[in-house]
């Protein structure tokens, strides 16, 4: 299972990548929405973890592009933010996020949420 991690914070990106790889996931990273969008045109992934607050193209803008793309619109997306406001979460779900996690979070919470999304992908693929 391939996961794209998009976050402008290098320390965070590296940490999440390590946590996911430890569990056996294949991980690619991007540091902003533009880089992630370009990467997705070349290499499809099974799901994406998007930081909301990023310079240039932020997580919501990237999510909108993903949901508007025929090849990518079904991809599960988990949004990450440090803003714990209810408004943001509502906005996230309305934009088409499958799940939402507020930073900071425990690694096992992240893995539990990822597992739910992974199960949904496997079910859809009929494995
Ligand atoms: Mg950020």
mmCIF file of C-alpha atoms and ligand atoms in Angstrom:
data_model
loop_
_atom_site.group_PDB
_atom_site.id
_atom_site.type_symbol
_atom_site.label_atom_id
_atom_site.label_comp_id
_atom_site.label_asym_id
_atom_site.label_seq_id
_atom_site.Cartn_x
_atom_site.Cartn_y
_atom_site.Cartn_z
ATOM 1 C CA UNK A 1 0.000 0.000 0.000
ATOM 2 C CA UNK A 2 1.419 3.368 -1.097
ATOM 3 C CA UNK A 3 0.842 6.506 0.970
ATOM 4 C CA UNK A 4 1.674 10.085 0.018
ATOM 5 C CA UNK A 5 2.568 12.366 2.938
ATOM 6 C CA UNK A 6 2.343 16.094 2.201
ATOM 7 C CA UNK A 7 3.565 18.533 4.852
ATOM 8 C CA UNK A 8 5.731 21.654 4.740
ATOM 9 C CA UNK A 9 7.266 20.763 8.120
ATOM 10 C CA UNK A 10 10.294 18.576 7.368
ATOM 11 C CA UNK A 11 10.589 17.155 10.886
ATOM 12 C CA UNK A 12 6.952 16.138 10.859
ATOM 13 C CA UNK A 13 7.157 14.692 7.342
ATOM 14 C CA UNK A 14 10.169 12.588 8.276
ATOM 15 C CA UNK A 15 8.523 11.382 11.490
ATOM 16 C CA UNK A 16 5.261 10.338 9.807
ATOM 17 C CA UNK A 17 7.180 8.615 6.994
ATOM 18 C CA UNK A 18 9.207 6.611 9.525
ATOM 19 C CA UNK A 19 6.111 5.626 11.531
ATOM 20 C CA UNK A 20 4.281 4.416 8.411
ATOM 21 C CA UNK A 21 7.297 2.597 6.974
ATOM 22 C CA UNK A 22 7.747 0.811 10.265
ATOM 23 C CA UNK A 23 4.240 -0.623 9.711
ATOM 24 C CA UNK A 24 5.145 -1.788 6.215
ATOM 25 C CA UNK A 25 3.609 0.989 4.135
ATOM 26 C CA UNK A 26 5.422 2.401 1.125
ATOM 27 C CA UNK A 27 5.726 6.157 1.605
ATOM 28 C CA UNK A 28 6.409 9.060 -0.726
ATOM 29 C CA UNK A 29 6.557 12.661 0.479
ATOM 30 C CA UNK A 30 6.047 16.171 -0.837
ATOM 31 C CA UNK A 31 6.599 19.487 0.923
ATOM 32 C CA UNK A 32 3.681 21.424 -0.533
ATOM 33 C CA UNK A 33 0.521 21.095 -2.591
ATOM 34 C CA UNK A 34 2.166 21.973 -5.894
ATOM 35 C CA UNK A 35 4.896 19.353 -5.524
ATOM 36 C CA UNK A 36 2.317 16.775 -4.393
ATOM 37 C CA UNK A 37 0.006 17.501 -7.325
ATOM 38 C CA UNK A 38 2.863 17.136 -9.820
ATOM 39 C CA UNK A 39 3.937 13.878 -8.202
ATOM 40 C CA UNK A 40 0.391 12.477 -8.328
ATOM 41 C CA UNK A 41 0.278 12.985 -12.100
ATOM 42 C CA UNK A 42 3.244 10.638 -12.490
ATOM 43 C CA UNK A 43 2.800 8.165 -9.660
ATOM 44 C CA UNK A 44 -0.552 7.154 -8.299
ATOM 45 C CA UNK A 45 -0.733 6.301 -4.605
ATOM 46 C CA UNK A 46 -3.404 4.437 -2.603
ATOM 47 C CA UNK A 47 -4.064 7.207 -0.109
ATOM 48 C CA UNK A 48 -2.801 10.617 0.940
ATOM 49 C CA UNK A 49 -2.148 12.427 4.222
ATOM 50 C CA UNK A 50 -2.389 16.196 3.690
ATOM 51 C CA UNK A 51 -1.341 18.967 6.027
ATOM 52 C CA UNK A 52 -3.850 21.829 5.869
ATOM 53 C CA UNK A 53 -1.467 24.721 6.518
ATOM 54 C CA UNK A 54 1.141 24.914 3.766
ATOM 55 C CA UNK A 55 2.507 27.844 1.745
ATOM 56 C CA UNK A 56 1.541 28.034 -1.920
ATOM 57 C CA UNK A 57 -1.165 25.437 -2.452
ATOM 58 C CA UNK A 58 -2.602 24.443 0.937
ATOM 59 C CA UNK A 59 -4.191 21.136 1.883
ATOM 60 C CA UNK A 60 -7.775 22.201 1.131
ATOM 61 C CA UNK A 61 -6.814 23.504 -2.322
ATOM 62 C CA UNK A 62 -4.961 20.280 -3.081
ATOM 63 C CA UNK A 63 -7.898 18.213 -1.833
ATOM 64 C CA UNK A 64 -10.262 20.092 -4.153
ATOM 65 C CA UNK A 65 -7.991 19.343 -7.119
ATOM 66 C CA UNK A 66 -7.819 15.664 -6.137
ATOM 67 C CA UNK A 67 -11.619 15.391 -5.840
ATOM 68 C CA UNK A 68 -12.002 17.089 -9.209
ATOM 69 C CA UNK A 69 -9.672 14.670 -10.988
ATOM 70 C CA UNK A 70 -11.130 11.555 -12.603
ATOM 71 C CA UNK A 71 -8.131 9.377 -11.777
ATOM 72 C CA UNK A 72 -7.707 10.554 -8.201
ATOM 73 C CA UNK A 73 -11.166 11.413 -6.887
ATOM 74 C CA UNK A 74 -11.730 8.051 -5.144
ATOM 75 C CA UNK A 75 -8.429 8.172 -3.250
ATOM 76 C CA UNK A 76 -8.878 8.243 0.550
ATOM 77 C CA UNK A 77 -7.498 11.442 2.109
ATOM 78 C CA UNK A 78 -6.651 12.108 5.749
ATOM 79 C CA UNK A 79 -6.283 15.797 6.617
ATOM 80 C CA UNK A 80 -3.912 17.091 9.307
ATOM 81 C CA UNK A 81 -4.074 20.435 11.044
ATOM 82 C CA UNK A 82 -2.911 22.211 14.146
ATOM 83 C CA UNK A 83 -6.099 24.246 14.112
ATOM 84 C CA UNK A 84 -8.554 22.445 16.347
ATOM 85 C CA UNK A 85 -11.505 24.619 15.385
ATOM 86 C CA UNK A 86 -14.737 22.866 14.541
ATOM 87 C CA UNK A 87 -15.124 25.095 11.463
ATOM 88 C CA UNK A 88 -11.970 23.680 9.951
ATOM 89 C CA UNK A 89 -13.095 20.110 10.450
ATOM 90 C CA UNK A 90 -16.486 20.802 8.888
ATOM 91 C CA UNK A 91 -14.692 22.488 5.986
ATOM 92 C CA UNK A 92 -12.428 19.431 5.691
ATOM 93 C CA UNK A 93 -15.284 16.947 5.459
ATOM 94 C CA UNK A 94 -17.226 19.192 3.080
ATOM 95 C CA UNK A 95 -14.168 19.428 0.829
ATOM 96 C CA UNK A 96 -14.135 15.648 0.602
ATOM 97 C CA UNK A 97 -11.692 14.583 3.321
ATOM 98 C CA UNK A 98 -12.279 11.010 4.523
ATOM 99 C CA UNK A 99 -10.866 11.649 7.952
ATOM 100 C CA UNK A 100 -9.353 14.386 10.031
ATOM 101 C CA UNK A 101 -6.580 14.440 12.631
ATOM 102 C CA UNK A 102 -5.452 17.381 14.759
ATOM 103 C CA UNK A 103 -1.739 17.853 15.469
ATOM 104 C CA UNK A 104 -0.132 16.818 17.698
ATOM 105 C CA UNK A 105 -1.378 13.234 17.777
ATOM 106 C CA UNK A 106 -0.124 9.914 19.100
ATOM 107 C CA UNK A 107 1.459 7.672 16.461
ATOM 108 C CA UNK A 108 -0.863 4.797 17.259
ATOM 109 C CA UNK A 109 -3.888 7.027 16.624
ATOM 110 C CA UNK A 110 -2.494 7.889 13.183
ATOM 111 C CA UNK A 111 -1.869 4.213 12.425
ATOM 112 C CA UNK A 112 -5.362 3.239 13.585
ATOM 113 C CA UNK A 113 -6.955 5.819 11.268
ATOM 114 C CA UNK A 114 -4.734 4.746 8.357
ATOM 115 C CA UNK A 115 -5.730 1.125 8.916
ATOM 116 C CA UNK A 116 -9.420 2.044 8.619
ATOM 117 C CA UNK A 117 -8.760 3.775 5.289
ATOM 118 C CA UNK A 118 -6.603 0.853 4.102
ATOM 119 C CA UNK A 119 -9.409 -1.603 4.887
ATOM 120 C CA UNK A 120 -11.793 0.517 2.852
ATOM 121 C CA UNK A 121 -9.399 0.399 -0.135
ATOM 122 C CA UNK A 122 -8.979 -3.383 0.130
ATOM 123 C CA UNK A 123 -12.751 -3.873 0.341
ATOM 124 C CA UNK A 124 -13.260 -1.694 -2.728
ATOM 125 C CA UNK A 125 -10.628 -3.632 -4.651
ATOM 126 C CA UNK A 126 -12.287 -6.873 -3.623
ATOM 127 C CA UNK A 127 -9.232 -8.454 -1.971
HETATM 128 MG MG1 LIG B 1 2.075 23.046 7.772
#
